[in-house]
PDB file of C-alpha atoms in Angstrom:
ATOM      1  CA  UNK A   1       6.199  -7.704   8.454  1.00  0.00           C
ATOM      2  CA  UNK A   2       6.884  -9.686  11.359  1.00  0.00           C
ATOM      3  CA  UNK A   3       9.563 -12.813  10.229  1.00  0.00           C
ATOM      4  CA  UNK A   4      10.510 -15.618  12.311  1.00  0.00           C
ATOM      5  CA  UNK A   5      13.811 -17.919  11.332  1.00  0.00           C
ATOM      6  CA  UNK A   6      14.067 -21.338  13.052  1.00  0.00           C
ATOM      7  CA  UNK A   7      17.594 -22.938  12.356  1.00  0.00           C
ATOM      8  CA  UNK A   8      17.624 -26.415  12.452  1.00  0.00           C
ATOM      9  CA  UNK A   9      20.194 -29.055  13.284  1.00  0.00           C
ATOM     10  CA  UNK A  10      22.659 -25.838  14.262  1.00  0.00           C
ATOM     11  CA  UNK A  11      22.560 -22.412  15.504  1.00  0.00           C
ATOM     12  CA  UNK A  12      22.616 -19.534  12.600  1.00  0.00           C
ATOM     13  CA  UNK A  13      24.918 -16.575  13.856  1.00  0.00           C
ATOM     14  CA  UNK A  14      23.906 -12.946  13.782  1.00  0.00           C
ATOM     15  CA  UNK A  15      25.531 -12.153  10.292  1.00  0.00           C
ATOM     16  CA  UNK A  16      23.211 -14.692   8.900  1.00  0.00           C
ATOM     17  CA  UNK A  17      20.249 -13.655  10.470  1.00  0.00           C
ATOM     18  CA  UNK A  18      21.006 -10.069   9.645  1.00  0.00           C
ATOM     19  CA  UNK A  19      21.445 -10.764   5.939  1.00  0.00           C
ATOM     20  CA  UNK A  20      17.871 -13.025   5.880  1.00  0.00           C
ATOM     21  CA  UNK A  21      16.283 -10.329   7.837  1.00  0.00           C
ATOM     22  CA  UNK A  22      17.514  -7.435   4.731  1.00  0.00           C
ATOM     23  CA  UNK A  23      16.507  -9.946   2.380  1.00  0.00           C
ATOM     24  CA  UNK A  24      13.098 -10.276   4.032  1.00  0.00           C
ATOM     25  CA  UNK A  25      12.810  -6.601   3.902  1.00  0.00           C
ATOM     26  CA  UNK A  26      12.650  -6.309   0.243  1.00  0.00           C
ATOM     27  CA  UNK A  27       9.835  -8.825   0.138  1.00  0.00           C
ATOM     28  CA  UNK A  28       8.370  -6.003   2.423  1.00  0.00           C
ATOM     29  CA  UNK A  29       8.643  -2.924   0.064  1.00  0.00           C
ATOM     30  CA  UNK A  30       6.790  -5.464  -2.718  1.00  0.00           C
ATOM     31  CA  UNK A  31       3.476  -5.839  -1.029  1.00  0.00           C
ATOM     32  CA  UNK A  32       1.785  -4.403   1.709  1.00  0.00           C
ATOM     33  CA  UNK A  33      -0.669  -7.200   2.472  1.00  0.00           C
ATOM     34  CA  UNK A  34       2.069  -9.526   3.344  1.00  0.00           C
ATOM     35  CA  UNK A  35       1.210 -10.582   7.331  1.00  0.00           C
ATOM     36  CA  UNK A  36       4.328 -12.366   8.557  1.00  0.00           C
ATOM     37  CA  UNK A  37       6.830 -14.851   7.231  1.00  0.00           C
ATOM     38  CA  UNK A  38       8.819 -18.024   8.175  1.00  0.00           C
ATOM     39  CA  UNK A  39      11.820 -19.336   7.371  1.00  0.00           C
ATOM     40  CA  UNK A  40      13.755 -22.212   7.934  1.00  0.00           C
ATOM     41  CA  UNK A  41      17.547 -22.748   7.773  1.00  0.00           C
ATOM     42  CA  UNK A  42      17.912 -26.705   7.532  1.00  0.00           C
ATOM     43  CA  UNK A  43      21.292 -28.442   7.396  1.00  0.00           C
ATOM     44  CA  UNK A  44      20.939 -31.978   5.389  1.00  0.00           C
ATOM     45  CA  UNK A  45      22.954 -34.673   6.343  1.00  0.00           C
ATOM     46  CA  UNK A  46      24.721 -35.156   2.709  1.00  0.00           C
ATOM     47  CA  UNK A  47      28.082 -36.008   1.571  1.00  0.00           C
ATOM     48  CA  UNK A  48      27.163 -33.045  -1.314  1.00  0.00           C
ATOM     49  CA  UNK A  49      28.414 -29.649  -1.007  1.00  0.00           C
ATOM     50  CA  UNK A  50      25.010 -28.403  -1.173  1.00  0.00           C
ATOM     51  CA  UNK A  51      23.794 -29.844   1.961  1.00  0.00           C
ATOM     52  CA  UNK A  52      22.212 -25.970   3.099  1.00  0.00           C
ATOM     53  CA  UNK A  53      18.693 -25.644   2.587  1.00  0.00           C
ATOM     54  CA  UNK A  54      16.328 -22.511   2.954  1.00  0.00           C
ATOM     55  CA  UNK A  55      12.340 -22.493   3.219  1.00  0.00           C
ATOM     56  CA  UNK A  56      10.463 -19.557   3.028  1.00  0.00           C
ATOM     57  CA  UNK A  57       6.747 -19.148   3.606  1.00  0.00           C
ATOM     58  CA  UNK A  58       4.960 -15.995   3.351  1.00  0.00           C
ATOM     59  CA  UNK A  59       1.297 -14.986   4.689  1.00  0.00           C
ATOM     60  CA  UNK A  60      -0.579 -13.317   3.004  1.00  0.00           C
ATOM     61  CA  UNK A  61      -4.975 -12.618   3.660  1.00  0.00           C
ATOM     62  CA  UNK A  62      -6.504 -15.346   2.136  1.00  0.00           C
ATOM     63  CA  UNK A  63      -3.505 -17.539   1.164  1.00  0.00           C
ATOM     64  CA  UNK A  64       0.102 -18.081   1.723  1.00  0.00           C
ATOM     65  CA  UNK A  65       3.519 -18.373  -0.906  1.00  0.00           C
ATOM     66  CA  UNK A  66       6.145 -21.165  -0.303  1.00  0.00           C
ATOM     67  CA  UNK A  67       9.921 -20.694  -1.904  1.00  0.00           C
ATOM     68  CA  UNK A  68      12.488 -24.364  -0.744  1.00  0.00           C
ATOM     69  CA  UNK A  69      15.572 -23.596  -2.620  1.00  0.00           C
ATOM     70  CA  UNK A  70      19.141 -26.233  -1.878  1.00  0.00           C
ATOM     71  CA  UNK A  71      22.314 -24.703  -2.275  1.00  0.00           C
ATOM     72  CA  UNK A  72      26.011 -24.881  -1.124  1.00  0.00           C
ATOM     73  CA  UNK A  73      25.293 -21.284   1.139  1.00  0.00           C
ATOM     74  CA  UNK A  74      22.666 -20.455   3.088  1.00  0.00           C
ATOM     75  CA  UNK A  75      22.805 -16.859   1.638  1.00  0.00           C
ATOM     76  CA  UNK A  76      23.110 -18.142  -2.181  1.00  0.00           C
ATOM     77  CA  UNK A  77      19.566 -19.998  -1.105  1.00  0.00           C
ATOM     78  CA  UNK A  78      18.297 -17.203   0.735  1.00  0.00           C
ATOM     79  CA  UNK A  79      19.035 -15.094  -2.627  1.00  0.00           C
ATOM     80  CA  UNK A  80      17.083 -17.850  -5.010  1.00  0.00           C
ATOM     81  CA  UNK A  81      14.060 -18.318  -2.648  1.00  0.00           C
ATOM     82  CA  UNK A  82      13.577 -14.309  -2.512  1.00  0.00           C
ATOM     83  CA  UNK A  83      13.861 -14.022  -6.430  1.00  0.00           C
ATOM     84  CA  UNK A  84      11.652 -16.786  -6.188  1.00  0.00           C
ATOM     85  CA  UNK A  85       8.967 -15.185  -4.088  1.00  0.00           C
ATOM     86  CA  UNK A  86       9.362 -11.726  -5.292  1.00  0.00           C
ATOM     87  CA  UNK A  87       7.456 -13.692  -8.888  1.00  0.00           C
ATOM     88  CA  UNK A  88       5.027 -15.291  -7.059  1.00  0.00           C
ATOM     89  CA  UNK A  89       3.945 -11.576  -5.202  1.00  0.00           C
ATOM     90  CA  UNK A  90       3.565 -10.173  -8.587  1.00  0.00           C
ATOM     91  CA  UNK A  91       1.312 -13.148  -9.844  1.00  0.00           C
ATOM     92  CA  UNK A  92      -0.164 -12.771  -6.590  1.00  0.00           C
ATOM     93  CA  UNK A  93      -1.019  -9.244  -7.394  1.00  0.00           C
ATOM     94  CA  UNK A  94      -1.905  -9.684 -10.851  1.00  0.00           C
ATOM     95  CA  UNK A  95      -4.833 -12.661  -9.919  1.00  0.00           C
ATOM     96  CA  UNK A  96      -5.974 -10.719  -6.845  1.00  0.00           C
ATOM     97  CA  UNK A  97      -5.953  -7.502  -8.699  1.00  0.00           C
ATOM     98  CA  UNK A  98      -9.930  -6.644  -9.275  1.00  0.00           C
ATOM     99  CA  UNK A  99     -10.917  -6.172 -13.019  1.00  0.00           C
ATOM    100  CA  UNK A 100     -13.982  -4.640 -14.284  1.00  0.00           C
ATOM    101  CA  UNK A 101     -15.418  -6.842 -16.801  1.00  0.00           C
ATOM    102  CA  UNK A 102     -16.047  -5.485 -20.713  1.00  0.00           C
ATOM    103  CA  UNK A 103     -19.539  -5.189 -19.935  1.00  0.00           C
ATOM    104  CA  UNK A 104     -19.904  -2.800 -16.746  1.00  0.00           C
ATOM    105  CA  UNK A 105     -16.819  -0.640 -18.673  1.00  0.00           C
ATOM    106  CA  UNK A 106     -19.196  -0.176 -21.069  1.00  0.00           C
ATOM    107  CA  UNK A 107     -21.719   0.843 -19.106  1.00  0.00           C
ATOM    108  CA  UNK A 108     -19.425   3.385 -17.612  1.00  0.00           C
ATOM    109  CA  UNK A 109     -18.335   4.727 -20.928  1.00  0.00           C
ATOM    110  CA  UNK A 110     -22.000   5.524 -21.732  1.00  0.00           C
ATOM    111  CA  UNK A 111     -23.670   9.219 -21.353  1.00  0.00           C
ATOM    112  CA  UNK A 112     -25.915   9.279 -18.817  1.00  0.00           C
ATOM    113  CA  UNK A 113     -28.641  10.221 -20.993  1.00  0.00           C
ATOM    114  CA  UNK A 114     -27.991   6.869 -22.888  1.00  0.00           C
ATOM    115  CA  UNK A 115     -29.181   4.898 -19.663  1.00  0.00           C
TER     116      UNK A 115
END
């Protein structure tokens, strides 16, 4: 999967990007069909602790998964928005998942000799 991370409003170091791009990884091993993935590293201007925000969007064919998740780390949000993605893949895979309706399993069941 091909990942891009844009930091914004400061300039991530390579221990960061190195744990996002591990993190990314596992979202990997879950699917197949994902195409590439962006995230972004944004720094709010906040008198709160939890100022560090992390946006993760996901491609997949035919539609694409969003995780935003605020916290006082960027790797505690990196963490969150991963947990939070790694549901939305298996929903993913659940709806896209083809299912043979009652009717043609059924048919299937039946002898030939039935037809």
């Amino acid at each position: 999967m091909k990942i891009s991370v844009q930091s914004i409003h400061f300039t991530a170091d390579k221990k960061l990007l190195a744990f996002i791009q591990k993190k990314a990884d596992k979202l990997d091993q879950m699917s197949d069909q994902i195409v590439s993935g962006e995230i972004y590293l944004k720094l709010e201007n906040t008198v709160s602790e939890e100022n560090k925000i992390t946006e993760i969007k996901v491609i997949l064919p035919g539609s694409q998964l969003f995780a935003k998740e605020q916290c006082k780390t960027f790797e505690e949000a990196t963490d969150l928005a991963i947990e939070s993605l790694k549901r939305q893949i298996d929903k993913h895979k659940i709806k896209t998942k083809p299912h043979l309706s009652n009717h043609k399993a059924e048919i299937e069941a039946l002898p030939s000799e039935d037809l």
